[in-house]
Structures are given as structure tokens and as C-alpha cells.
Amino acid sequence: MKLGTFDFLKQQDLPAGSLYMVATPIGNLGDITLRALHVLNAMDGIACEDTRHSAALLQQFDIHKKCLALHTHNELGGAQTVIQHLRNNERWAYISDAGTPGVSDPGARLVDEVQKAGFRVIPIPGASAVSCAISASGSVMFNSDGQFQFLGFWPHKTKERDALLQDIANSKKTSVFFESPHHIRETLLLLANNLEKGRQVFICRELTKKFEQLVSIQAQEISSWIENTESLKGEFIILVSGRHTSADEAPEHATLMRWATALSPYLGSKEIAAVLSQTLGLAKKDAYQIALDAKESGK
């Protein structure tokens, strides 16, 4: 691909002696960014989670650079090799097998070592399974006021798994995690058995790929969905909506109004809503309505 006609790509400097963390497609190669291609073409070398996997991507876009294998098992040693190249005033990039490096992929230790050595790290944004899934989740995120916690890959040691299940069950934020096809059935059934009825679960399979599947169901519907689904193959990302505050947990309206009325002379509606939400666990939209009501009653 020729990028010469995209002059805007040249407007940003590519400083030497820097590490570029480059996001790559999570499935569909069309999701590579123009900036990513521009940066990769300008590098002196590219460190890759798997050089064999990355070779196909680089070949697809006619990018020919020396590559260095840098993965979970050699990240510390590989980082020192990259640092030596940076000391020689070279430009190096890092790409993982898919998506944004460092998000449940190698890269965090590399960045830490490079920064401690005094060199600049420049992120080149692009595809991410997390943001991709969130953007299509609808009510799962809306009902959590847009707040979420990313949990990485689902653990399979009993103690860690049980602790995470408890955390998800109690959290008012949407929980987001990855799961492999080998364990997805077991994990989904665990959610079905440990979440209260009505909790929304958003199941994403093979995002951006040919057999992409997005399904939004409630926890009590999981078992039936598993029995009727055609395939559980592929990579999964799961979103679980946050726990709703029950009626007996939520402060009474009169109590909330007293709080809001007391704060009203000193704070604006948005600030009052933030206080109510953070201190009393009230949903932001409900807290804001209470703040508006308090302002109105004080006129």
C-alpha cells in the first residue's frame, strides 16, 4: 500500500531512539490504521510477540523489517535487546499477535524497562477487543453508567476463580474479561449459577472475523443459549452488567433530598450528583435528577 498521498501522516514527528507500541487488527486486516502502516514502514526494527504470526501481517502490507521475537517468556531479555537498539538512536516498534500490546498481551514489562532506561514510548492506537465489545454492548454498559472493570483472562485456579466470581457478583460496574474456547462453556455456566436473575451478559465471539457473533442475554438464559448455539469455537470476550442497588439498599428519597438540599447552596447540580453517586452508591442519572429536584425546590 502506497501512503505517499496521505501527507497528514508526515505532520507528526517520528523521533529516533523511541519505542512505538503499535496496535494491530484483532481479526480483520482492514482494521489496520494508516498511521500504524506509516510507523511500521519507518522503523529500523520490529519486536513481535510471535514473528511467524506477525510475518503474515507485515507481508500483507509489503513491510520488510528485521524482526525480534519478544513474548511472555523472554520479555525481560528482549527488552534489553530493544534498549540497546534505542541507545544506537534507532526506532523500534512492538506488535502483539492481535490488538493493542499490553492489554492481556506482552508489552507492559517491555514498556517499563524502556522507560526506566530513559527512552520515550509512543503509543499508536488502533483495534482493541475491549473497546470493540463495549461499543456494541448497549444496555450492559448503559445500566452501569458507562463504568467498567477489565479483568483480563478468566482464571481457572479455583481460589482465584471464586474470588473473581464474588467480585463480579457484587460490582456495580460492568465486568469485562477474555475467555478461550476450551473453557467458555464452563465459565458461562458458572456465571449462570452465581449471578442473580436479570443480570445482563453480553457474549462476543470472533470479533471482526467471518463468524463474528454478538449475543445479549440474561444470566438465567445462559444454559438454554449454550444448548442451542451452533458453535463455541473461537476467541470470546464477555461483559457482565453491574449489580443494581436493590430497594432495601438504596437510601430513601427523602434522605437523598436532604443531602442534596444541604449541598445545594455550595455546589452545582453536577457536583451534587457526583457526591451522591460516590458516597451513597446511587446511579449517576438518578443522582443528577435528585440534584435537579433539590435545586428546583430551593427556588
PDB file of C-alpha atoms in Angstrom:
ATOM      1  CA  MET A   1       0.000   0.000   0.000  1.00  0.00           C
ATOM      2  CA  LYS A   2       1.391   3.382  -1.005  1.00  0.00           C
ATOM      3  CA  LEU A   3       0.943   6.035   1.644  1.00  0.00           C
ATOM      4  CA  GLY A   4       2.551   8.943  -0.197  1.00  0.00           C
ATOM      5  CA  THR A   5      -0.759  10.647  -0.893  1.00  0.00           C
ATOM      6  CA  PHE A   6      -1.572  10.868   2.828  1.00  0.00           C
ATOM      7  CA  ASP A   7       0.558  13.895   3.635  1.00  0.00           C
ATOM      8  CA  PHE A   8      -1.085  14.336   7.037  1.00  0.00           C
ATOM      9  CA  LEU A   9       0.840  11.280   8.206  1.00  0.00           C
ATOM     10  CA  LYS A  10       4.067  13.246   7.836  1.00  0.00           C
ATOM     11  CA  GLN A  11       2.885  16.041  10.120  1.00  0.00           C
ATOM     12  CA  GLN A  12       3.831  14.108  13.254  1.00  0.00           C
ATOM     13  CA  ASP A  13       7.499  13.553  14.035  1.00  0.00           C
ATOM     14  CA  LEU A  14       8.873  10.065  14.478  1.00  0.00           C
ATOM     15  CA  PRO A  15      11.661  10.687  16.990  1.00  0.00           C
ATOM     16  CA  ALA A  16      14.606   8.313  16.898  1.00  0.00           C
ATOM     17  CA  GLY A  17      15.613   6.408  19.999  1.00  0.00           C
ATOM     18  CA  SER A  18      11.959   5.694  20.746  1.00  0.00           C
ATOM     19  CA  LEU A  19       9.768   2.623  21.143  1.00  0.00           C
ATOM     20  CA  TYR A  20       6.444   2.633  19.273  1.00  0.00           C
ATOM     21  CA  MET A  21       3.670   0.450  20.708  1.00  0.00           C
ATOM     22  CA  VAL A  22       1.577  -0.308  17.626  1.00  0.00           C
ATOM     23  CA  ALA A  23      -1.950  -1.732  17.736  1.00  0.00           C
ATOM     24  CA  THR A  24      -2.735  -4.269  15.006  1.00  0.00           C
ATOM     25  CA  PRO A  25      -6.041  -5.852  13.848  1.00  0.00           C
ATOM     26  CA  ILE A  26      -7.815  -8.330  16.129  1.00  0.00           C
ATOM     27  CA  GLY A  27      -9.058 -10.270  13.121  1.00  0.00           C
ATOM     28  CA  ASN A  28      -9.988  -8.296  10.029  1.00  0.00           C
ATOM     29  CA  LEU A  29      -6.803  -6.952   8.408  1.00  0.00           C
ATOM     30  CA  GLY A  30      -8.802  -3.992   7.115  1.00  0.00           C
ATOM     31  CA  ASP A  31      -8.734  -2.588  10.652  1.00  0.00           C
ATOM     32  CA  ILE A  32      -5.058  -1.672  10.421  1.00  0.00           C
ATOM     33  CA  THR A  33      -4.675   2.111  10.634  1.00  0.00           C
ATOM     34  CA  LEU A  34      -2.876   4.298   8.116  1.00  0.00           C
ATOM     35  CA  ARG A  35      -0.750   5.650  10.931  1.00  0.00           C
ATOM     36  CA  ALA A  36       0.250   2.134  12.020  1.00  0.00           C
ATOM     37  CA  LEU A  37       1.399   1.326   8.481  1.00  0.00           C
ATOM     38  CA  HIS A  38       3.297   4.617   8.261  1.00  0.00           C
ATOM     39  CA  VAL A  39       5.058   3.966  11.575  1.00  0.00           C
ATOM     40  CA  LEU A  40       5.919   0.335  10.835  1.00  0.00           C
ATOM     41  CA  ASN A  41       7.422   1.352   7.482  1.00  0.00           C
ATOM     42  CA  ALA A  42       9.590   3.931   9.237  1.00  0.00           C
ATOM     43  CA  MET A  43      11.039   1.558  11.845  1.00  0.00           C
ATOM     44  CA  ASP A  44      14.565   0.167  12.000  1.00  0.00           C
ATOM     45  CA  GLY A  45      13.152  -2.999  13.535  1.00  0.00           C
ATOM     46  CA  ILE A  46      10.000  -4.565  14.924  1.00  0.00           C
ATOM     47  CA  ALA A  47       9.723  -6.663  18.071  1.00  0.00           C
ATOM     48  CA  CYS A  48       6.881  -9.201  17.787  1.00  0.00           C
ATOM     49  CA  GLU A  49       5.039 -11.455  20.201  1.00  0.00           C
ATOM     50  CA  ASP A  50       5.330 -14.171  17.533  1.00  0.00           C
ATOM     51  CA  THR A  51       7.484 -13.429  14.498  1.00  0.00           C
ATOM     52  CA  ARG A  52       5.784 -16.154  12.463  1.00  0.00           C
ATOM     53  CA  HIS A  53       2.335 -14.744  13.168  1.00  0.00           C
ATOM     54  CA  SER A  54       3.410 -11.157  12.505  1.00  0.00           C
ATOM     55  CA  ALA A  55       5.198 -12.106   9.292  1.00  0.00           C
ATOM     56  CA  ALA A  56       1.855 -12.674   7.565  1.00  0.00           C
ATOM     57  CA  LEU A  57       0.604  -9.238   8.612  1.00  0.00           C
ATOM     58  CA  LEU A  58       3.781  -7.448   7.554  1.00  0.00           C
ATOM     59  CA  GLN A  59       3.936  -9.326   4.258  1.00  0.00           C
ATOM     60  CA  GLN A  60       0.303  -8.413   3.518  1.00  0.00           C
ATOM     61  CA  PHE A  61       1.256  -4.725   3.608  1.00  0.00           C
ATOM     62  CA  ASP A  62       4.665  -5.147   1.954  1.00  0.00           C
ATOM     63  CA  ILE A  63       6.598  -4.186   5.088  1.00  0.00           C
ATOM     64  CA  HIS A  64      10.100  -5.667   5.248  1.00  0.00           C
ATOM     65  CA  LYS A  65      11.946  -5.059   8.526  1.00  0.00           C
ATOM     66  CA  LYS A  66      14.204  -7.059  10.799  1.00  0.00           C
ATOM     67  CA  CYS A  67      12.066  -8.702  13.473  1.00  0.00           C
ATOM     68  CA  LEU A  68      12.805  -9.758  17.025  1.00  0.00           C
ATOM     69  CA  ALA A  69      10.770 -12.312  18.974  1.00  0.00           C
ATOM     70  CA  LEU A  70       9.637 -10.784  22.269  1.00  0.00           C
ATOM     71  CA  HIS A  71       6.995 -12.720  24.205  1.00  0.00           C
ATOM     72  CA  THR A  72       5.950 -13.568  27.746  1.00  0.00           C
ATOM     73  CA  HIS A  73       8.826 -15.991  28.307  1.00  0.00           C
ATOM     74  CA  ASN A  74      11.654 -13.721  27.136  1.00  0.00           C
ATOM     75  CA  GLU A  75      10.207 -10.239  27.649  1.00  0.00           C
ATOM     76  CA  LEU A  76      12.859  -9.057  30.102  1.00  0.00           C
ATOM     77  CA  GLY A  77      15.780 -10.212  27.941  1.00  0.00           C
ATOM     78  CA  GLY A  78      14.090  -8.999  24.770  1.00  0.00           C
ATOM     79  CA  ALA A  79      13.560  -5.602  26.361  1.00  0.00           C
ATOM     80  CA  GLN A  80      17.283  -5.246  26.937  1.00  0.00           C
ATOM     81  CA  THR A  81      17.931  -6.015  23.265  1.00  0.00           C
ATOM     82  CA  VAL A  82      15.440  -3.351  22.215  1.00  0.00           C
ATOM     83  CA  ILE A  83      17.001  -0.860  24.629  1.00  0.00           C
ATOM     84  CA  GLN A  84      20.402  -1.450  23.067  1.00  0.00           C
ATOM     85  CA  HIS A  85      18.957  -0.603  19.660  1.00  0.00           C
ATOM     86  CA  LEU A  86      17.398   2.557  21.103  1.00  0.00           C
ATOM     87  CA  ARG A  87      20.798   3.539  22.502  1.00  0.00           C
ATOM     88  CA  ASN A  88      22.013   3.407  18.907  1.00  0.00           C
ATOM     89  CA  ASN A  89      19.341   6.026  18.102  1.00  0.00           C
ATOM     90  CA  GLU A  90      17.160   3.544  16.225  1.00  0.00           C
ATOM     91  CA  ARG A  91      13.369   3.494  16.026  1.00  0.00           C
ATOM     92  CA  TRP A  92      11.716   0.257  17.134  1.00  0.00           C
ATOM     93  CA  ALA A  93       8.111  -0.870  17.243  1.00  0.00           C
ATOM     94  CA  TYR A  94       6.396  -3.586  19.239  1.00  0.00           C
ATOM     95  CA  ILE A  95       3.353  -5.516  17.994  1.00  0.00           C
ATOM     96  CA  SER A  96       1.470  -8.341  19.698  1.00  0.00           C
ATOM     97  CA  ASP A  97      -0.374 -11.116  17.888  1.00  0.00           C
ATOM     98  CA  ALA A  98      -3.567  -9.045  17.796  1.00  0.00           C
ATOM     99  CA  GLY A  99      -4.923  -5.801  19.155  1.00  0.00           C
ATOM    100  CA  THR A 100      -3.224  -3.327  21.461  1.00  0.00           C
ATOM    101  CA  PRO A 101       0.033  -4.511  23.095  1.00  0.00           C
ATOM    102  CA  GLY A 102      -0.011  -4.751  26.869  1.00  0.00           C
ATOM    103  CA  VAL A 103      -3.766  -5.453  27.092  1.00  0.00           C
ATOM    104  CA  SER A 104      -3.640  -9.071  28.305  1.00  0.00           C
ATOM    105  CA  ASP A 105      -0.671  -9.421  25.942  1.00  0.00           C
ATOM    106  CA  PRO A 106       3.065  -8.978  26.438  1.00  0.00           C
ATOM    107  CA  GLY A 107       4.322  -5.408  26.325  1.00  0.00           C
ATOM    108  CA  ALA A 108       3.899  -3.955  29.814  1.00  0.00           C
ATOM    109  CA  ARG A 109       7.292  -5.151  31.045  1.00  0.00           C
ATOM    110  CA  LEU A 110       8.942  -4.000  27.825  1.00  0.00           C
ATOM    111  CA  VAL A 111       7.487  -0.509  28.267  1.00  0.00           C
ATOM    112  CA  ASP A 112       8.541  -0.433  31.925  1.00  0.00           C
ATOM    113  CA  GLU A 113      12.135  -1.381  31.112  1.00  0.00           C
ATOM    114  CA  VAL A 114      12.358   1.089  28.218  1.00  0.00           C
ATOM    115  CA  GLN A 115      11.011   3.929  30.344  1.00  0.00           C
ATOM    116  CA  LYS A 116      13.351   3.107  33.226  1.00  0.00           C
ATOM    117  CA  ALA A 117      16.235   3.235  30.754  1.00  0.00           C
ATOM    118  CA  GLY A 118      15.198   6.788  29.914  1.00  0.00           C
ATOM    119  CA  PHE A 119      13.741   6.288  26.447  1.00  0.00           C
ATOM    120  CA  ARG A 120      10.439   7.543  25.098  1.00  0.00           C
ATOM    121  CA  VAL A 121       7.476   5.216  24.483  1.00  0.00           C
ATOM    122  CA  ILE A 122       4.931   6.344  21.876  1.00  0.00           C
ATOM    123  CA  PRO A 123       1.512   4.628  21.639  1.00  0.00           C
ATOM    124  CA  ILE A 124      -0.004   4.110  18.182  1.00  0.00           C
ATOM    125  CA  PRO A 125      -3.706   3.392  18.876  1.00  0.00           C
ATOM    126  CA  GLY A 126      -5.918   1.050  16.916  1.00  0.00           C
ATOM    127  CA  ALA A 127      -8.015  -2.082  17.297  1.00  0.00           C
ATOM    128  CA  SER A 128      -8.869  -3.390  20.772  1.00  0.00           C
ATOM    129  CA  ALA A 129     -11.298  -6.204  21.555  1.00  0.00           C
ATOM    130  CA  VAL A 130     -12.266  -4.438  24.790  1.00  0.00           C
ATOM    131  CA  SER A 131     -13.371  -1.148  23.219  1.00  0.00           C
ATOM    132  CA  CYS A 132     -14.881  -3.019  20.259  1.00  0.00           C
ATOM    133  CA  ALA A 133     -17.126  -5.111  22.531  1.00  0.00           C
ATOM    134  CA  ILE A 134     -18.069  -2.188  24.767  1.00  0.00           C
ATOM    135  CA  SER A 135     -19.134  -0.074  21.790  1.00  0.00           C
ATOM    136  CA  ALA A 136     -21.769  -2.656  20.791  1.00  0.00           C
ATOM    137  CA  SER A 137     -22.934  -3.705  24.271  1.00  0.00           C
ATOM    138  CA  GLY A 138     -25.800  -1.221  24.683  1.00  0.00           C
ATOM    139  CA  SER A 139     -27.697  -1.648  27.940  1.00  0.00           C
ATOM    140  CA  VAL A 140     -24.906  -3.691  29.541  1.00  0.00           C
ATOM    141  CA  MET A 141     -22.786  -0.542  29.726  1.00  0.00           C
ATOM    142  CA  PHE A 142     -25.628   1.979  29.886  1.00  0.00           C
ATOM    143  CA  ASN A 143     -27.039   0.426  33.059  1.00  0.00           C
ATOM    144  CA  SER A 144     -23.601   0.719  34.693  1.00  0.00           C
ATOM    145  CA  ASP A 145     -23.358   4.438  33.857  1.00  0.00           C
ATOM    146  CA  GLY A 146     -20.531   3.679  31.436  1.00  0.00           C
ATOM    147  CA  GLN A 147     -18.234   2.366  34.185  1.00  0.00           C
ATOM    148  CA  PHE A 148     -16.402  -0.930  33.734  1.00  0.00           C
ATOM    149  CA  GLN A 149     -13.593  -3.024  35.149  1.00  0.00           C
ATOM    150  CA  PHE A 150     -11.333  -5.017  32.826  1.00  0.00           C
ATOM    151  CA  LEU A 151     -10.302  -8.348  34.327  1.00  0.00           C
ATOM    152  CA  GLY A 152      -8.053  -9.774  31.617  1.00  0.00           C
ATOM    153  CA  PHE A 153      -8.232 -13.534  31.037  1.00  0.00           C
ATOM    154  CA  TRP A 154     -10.572 -15.568  33.222  1.00  0.00           C
ATOM    155  CA  PRO A 155      -8.569 -17.523  35.861  1.00  0.00           C
ATOM    156  CA  HIS A 156      -9.032 -21.269  36.191  1.00  0.00           C
ATOM    157  CA  LYS A 157      -7.494 -21.907  39.604  1.00  0.00           C
ATOM    158  CA  THR A 158     -10.406 -22.459  41.970  1.00  0.00           C
ATOM    159  CA  LYS A 159      -9.409 -19.861  44.583  1.00  0.00           C
ATOM    160  CA  GLU A 160      -8.807 -17.087  42.042  1.00  0.00           C
ATOM    161  CA  ARG A 161     -11.933 -18.000  40.087  1.00  0.00           C
ATOM    162  CA  ASP A 162     -14.188 -17.958  43.146  1.00  0.00           C
ATOM    163  CA  ALA A 163     -12.810 -14.588  44.248  1.00  0.00           C
ATOM    164  CA  LEU A 164     -13.435 -13.133  40.806  1.00  0.00           C
ATOM    165  CA  LEU A 165     -16.974 -14.522  40.679  1.00  0.00           C
ATOM    166  CA  GLN A 166     -17.689 -12.840  44.004  1.00  0.00           C
ATOM    167  CA  ASP A 167     -16.223  -9.578  42.741  1.00  0.00           C
ATOM    168  CA  ILE A 168     -18.339  -9.639  39.570  1.00  0.00           C
ATOM    169  CA  ALA A 169     -21.480 -10.564  41.514  1.00  0.00           C
ATOM    170  CA  ASN A 170     -21.034  -7.597  43.875  1.00  0.00           C
ATOM    171  CA  SER A 171     -19.651  -4.998  41.484  1.00  0.00           C
ATOM    172  CA  LYS A 172     -21.841  -2.137  40.300  1.00  0.00           C
ATOM    173  CA  LYS A 173     -19.553  -1.712  37.303  1.00  0.00           C
ATOM    174  CA  THR A 174     -19.712  -3.768  34.114  1.00  0.00           C
ATOM    175  CA  SER A 175     -17.101  -6.542  34.254  1.00  0.00           C
ATOM    176  CA  VAL A 176     -15.163  -7.354  31.077  1.00  0.00           C
ATOM    177  CA  PHE A 177     -12.940 -10.396  30.546  1.00  0.00           C
ATOM    178  CA  PHE A 178     -11.472 -12.713  27.913  1.00  0.00           C
ATOM    179  CA  GLU A 179     -12.072 -16.461  27.686  1.00  0.00           C
ATOM    180  CA  SER A 180     -10.780 -19.235  25.432  1.00  0.00           C
ATOM    181  CA  PRO A 181     -12.984 -21.716  23.535  1.00  0.00           C
ATOM    182  CA  HIS A 182     -11.641 -24.536  25.734  1.00  0.00           C
ATOM    183  CA  HIS A 183     -13.237 -23.154  28.905  1.00  0.00           C
ATOM    184  CA  ILE A 184     -16.059 -20.908  27.689  1.00  0.00           C
ATOM    185  CA  ARG A 185     -18.844 -23.415  28.401  1.00  0.00           C
ATOM    186  CA  GLU A 186     -17.713 -23.980  31.988  1.00  0.00           C
ATOM    187  CA  THR A 187     -17.229 -20.256  32.614  1.00  0.00           C
ATOM    188  CA  LEU A 188     -20.625 -19.261  31.242  1.00  0.00           C
ATOM    189  CA  LEU A 189     -22.353 -21.903  33.374  1.00  0.00           C
ATOM    190  CA  LEU A 190     -20.515 -20.575  36.433  1.00  0.00           C
ATOM    191  CA  LEU A 191     -21.903 -17.130  35.676  1.00  0.00           C
ATOM    192  CA  ALA A 192     -25.390 -18.569  35.223  1.00  0.00           C
ATOM    193  CA  ASN A 193     -25.193 -20.279  38.625  1.00  0.00           C
ATOM    194  CA  ASN A 194     -23.691 -17.358  40.540  1.00  0.00           C
ATOM    195  CA  LEU A 195     -25.430 -14.264  39.182  1.00  0.00           C
ATOM    196  CA  GLU A 196     -28.873 -13.144  40.226  1.00  0.00           C
ATOM    197  CA  LYS A 197     -31.645 -13.242  37.651  1.00  0.00           C
ATOM    198  CA  GLY A 198     -31.809 -10.227  35.414  1.00  0.00           C
ATOM    199  CA  ARG A 199     -28.056  -9.588  35.241  1.00  0.00           C
ATOM    200  CA  GLN A 200     -27.261  -8.901  31.597  1.00  0.00           C
ATOM    201  CA  VAL A 201     -24.444 -10.866  29.931  1.00  0.00           C
ATOM    202  CA  PHE A 202     -23.007  -9.818  26.568  1.00  0.00           C
ATOM    203  CA  ILE A 203     -21.192 -12.627  24.745  1.00  0.00           C
ATOM    204  CA  CYS A 204     -18.838 -11.696  21.897  1.00  0.00           C
ATOM    205  CA  ARG A 205     -17.253 -14.398  19.760  1.00  0.00           C
ATOM    206  CA  GLU A 206     -14.673 -13.950  16.996  1.00  0.00           C
ATOM    207  CA  LEU A 207     -14.937 -10.148  16.877  1.00  0.00           C
ATOM    208  CA  THR A 208     -14.302  -8.643  13.396  1.00  0.00           C
ATOM    209  CA  LYS A 209     -13.901 -12.122  11.867  1.00  0.00           C
ATOM    210  CA  LYS A 210     -16.067 -14.077   9.415  1.00  0.00           C
ATOM    211  CA  PHE A 211     -18.072 -15.887  12.095  1.00  0.00           C
ATOM    212  CA  GLU A 212     -18.476 -12.923  14.453  1.00  0.00           C
ATOM    213  CA  GLN A 213     -21.305 -13.384  16.937  1.00  0.00           C
ATOM    214  CA  LEU A 214     -22.735 -10.890  19.449  1.00  0.00           C
ATOM    215  CA  VAL A 215     -25.402 -12.065  21.894  1.00  0.00           C
ATOM    216  CA  SER A 216     -27.029 -10.175  24.779  1.00  0.00           C
ATOM    217  CA  ILE A 217     -28.887 -12.395  27.244  1.00  0.00           C
ATOM    218  CA  GLN A 218     -29.777 -12.519  30.917  1.00  0.00           C
ATOM    219  CA  ALA A 219     -27.920 -14.787  33.336  1.00  0.00           C
ATOM    220  CA  GLN A 220     -30.816 -17.231  33.663  1.00  0.00           C
ATOM    221  CA  GLU A 221     -30.879 -17.675  29.865  1.00  0.00           C
ATOM    222  CA  ILE A 222     -27.246 -18.788  29.552  1.00  0.00           C
ATOM    223  CA  SER A 223     -27.839 -22.552  29.861  1.00  0.00           C
ATOM    224  CA  SER A 224     -30.524 -22.514  27.183  1.00  0.00           C
ATOM    225  CA  TRP A 225     -28.324 -20.419  24.895  1.00  0.00           C
ATOM    226  CA  ILE A 226     -25.419 -22.867  25.241  1.00  0.00           C
ATOM    227  CA  GLU A 227     -27.688 -25.800  24.351  1.00  0.00           C
ATOM    228  CA  ASN A 228     -28.997 -24.074  21.240  1.00  0.00           C
ATOM    229  CA  THR A 229     -25.903 -22.325  19.938  1.00  0.00           C
ATOM    230  CA  GLU A 230     -24.201 -23.832  16.905  1.00  0.00           C
ATOM    231  CA  SER A 231     -20.600 -23.236  17.955  1.00  0.00           C
ATOM    232  CA  LEU A 232     -18.471 -22.331  20.948  1.00  0.00           C
ATOM    233  CA  LYS A 233     -15.283 -22.148  18.898  1.00  0.00           C
ATOM    234  CA  GLY A 234     -13.144 -19.037  18.650  1.00  0.00           C
ATOM    235  CA  GLU A 235     -11.974 -16.306  20.996  1.00  0.00           C
ATOM    236  CA  PHE A 236     -14.505 -14.813  23.421  1.00  0.00           C
ATOM    237  CA  ILE A 237     -14.864 -11.562  25.312  1.00  0.00           C
ATOM    238  CA  ILE A 238     -17.624 -11.420  27.925  1.00  0.00           C
ATOM    239  CA  LEU A 239     -19.323  -8.412  29.518  1.00  0.00           C
ATOM    240  CA  VAL A 240     -21.421  -8.739  32.670  1.00  0.00           C
ATOM    241  CA  SER A 241     -23.563  -5.768  33.671  1.00  0.00           C
ATOM    242  CA  GLY A 242     -23.117  -4.263  37.118  1.00  0.00           C
ATOM    243  CA  ARG A 243     -25.295  -5.158  40.081  1.00  0.00           C
ATOM    244  CA  HIS A 244     -28.297  -2.910  40.586  1.00  0.00           C
ATOM    245  CA  THR A 245     -28.806  -1.409  44.017  1.00  0.00           C
ATOM    246  CA  SER A 246     -31.828  -3.135  45.492  1.00  0.00           C
ATOM    247  CA  ALA A 247     -34.703  -1.206  47.009  1.00  0.00           C
ATOM    248  CA  ASP A 248     -33.683  -2.032  50.565  1.00  0.00           C
ATOM    249  CA  GLU A 249     -30.102  -0.889  49.894  1.00  0.00           C
ATOM    250  CA  ALA A 250     -30.971   2.433  48.277  1.00  0.00           C
ATOM    251  CA  PRO A 251     -31.409   5.430  50.592  1.00  0.00           C
ATOM    252  CA  GLU A 252     -34.958   6.767  50.780  1.00  0.00           C
ATOM    253  CA  HIS A 253     -35.855   9.658  48.510  1.00  0.00           C
ATOM    254  CA  ALA A 254     -36.386  11.978  51.466  1.00  0.00           C
ATOM    255  CA  THR A 255     -32.894  11.227  52.764  1.00  0.00           C
ATOM    256  CA  LEU A 256     -31.379  11.895  49.355  1.00  0.00           C
ATOM    257  CA  MET A 257     -33.256  15.176  49.085  1.00  0.00           C
ATOM    258  CA  ARG A 258     -31.934  16.282  52.484  1.00  0.00           C
ATOM    259  CA  TRP A 259     -28.380  15.597  51.325  1.00  0.00           C
ATOM    260  CA  ALA A 260     -28.887  17.399  48.043  1.00  0.00           C
ATOM    261  CA  THR A 261     -30.665  20.379  49.651  1.00  0.00           C
ATOM    262  CA  ALA A 262     -27.846  20.800  52.169  1.00  0.00           C
ATOM    263  CA  LEU A 263     -25.271  20.838  49.370  1.00  0.00           C
ATOM    264  CA  SER A 264     -27.317  22.995  47.022  1.00  0.00           C
ATOM    265  CA  PRO A 265     -26.113  26.436  48.240  1.00  0.00           C
ATOM    266  CA  TYR A 266     -22.488  25.443  47.735  1.00  0.00           C
ATOM    267  CA  LEU A 267     -22.396  23.139  44.686  1.00  0.00           C
ATOM    268  CA  GLY A 268     -23.885  22.938  41.217  1.00  0.00           C
ATOM    269  CA  SER A 269     -26.186  20.121  40.140  1.00  0.00           C
ATOM    270  CA  LYS A 270     -23.417  18.075  38.528  1.00  0.00           C
ATOM    271  CA  GLU A 271     -21.201  18.354  41.612  1.00  0.00           C
ATOM    272  CA  ILE A 272     -24.086  17.357  43.911  1.00  0.00           C
ATOM    273  CA  ALA A 273     -24.835  14.353  41.699  1.00  0.00           C
ATOM    274  CA  ALA A 274     -21.167  13.297  41.863  1.00  0.00           C
ATOM    275  CA  VAL A 275     -21.205  13.449  45.678  1.00  0.00           C
ATOM    276  CA  LEU A 276     -24.427  11.417  45.936  1.00  0.00           C
ATOM    277  CA  SER A 277     -23.177   8.854  43.428  1.00  0.00           C
ATOM    278  CA  GLN A 278     -19.763   8.373  45.038  1.00  0.00           C
ATOM    279  CA  THR A 279     -20.830   8.391  48.692  1.00  0.00           C
ATOM    280  CA  LEU A 280     -24.197   6.626  48.509  1.00  0.00           C
ATOM    281  CA  GLY A 281     -23.717   4.347  45.501  1.00  0.00           C
ATOM    282  CA  LEU A 282     -26.540   5.999  43.579  1.00  0.00           C
ATOM    283  CA  ALA A 283     -26.657   5.688  39.781  1.00  0.00           C
ATOM    284  CA  LYS A 284     -25.389   8.896  38.176  1.00  0.00           C
ATOM    285  CA  LYS A 285     -28.590   9.612  36.268  1.00  0.00           C
ATOM    286  CA  ASP A 286     -30.675   9.139  39.438  1.00  0.00           C
ATOM    287  CA  ALA A 287     -28.296  11.289  41.476  1.00  0.00           C
ATOM    288  CA  TYR A 288     -28.477  14.055  38.906  1.00  0.00           C
ATOM    289  CA  GLN A 289     -32.278  14.030  38.980  1.00  0.00           C
ATOM    290  CA  ILE A 290     -32.215  14.326  42.790  1.00  0.00           C
ATOM    291  CA  ALA A 291     -29.837  17.289  42.455  1.00  0.00           C
ATOM    292  CA  LEU A 292     -32.140  18.987  39.956  1.00  0.00           C
ATOM    293  CA  ASP A 293     -35.140  18.387  42.228  1.00  0.00           C
ATOM    294  CA  ALA A 294     -33.275  19.920  45.165  1.00  0.00           C
ATOM    295  CA  LYS A 295     -32.329  22.996  43.142  1.00  0.00           C
ATOM    296  CA  GLU A 296     -35.916  23.370  41.967  1.00  0.00           C
ATOM    297  CA  SER A 297     -37.378  23.043  45.478  1.00  0.00           C
ATOM    298  CA  GLY A 298     -34.948  25.655  46.783  1.00  0.00           C
ATOM    299  CA  LYS A 299     -36.137  28.369  44.410  1.00  0.00           C
TER     300      LYS A 299
END
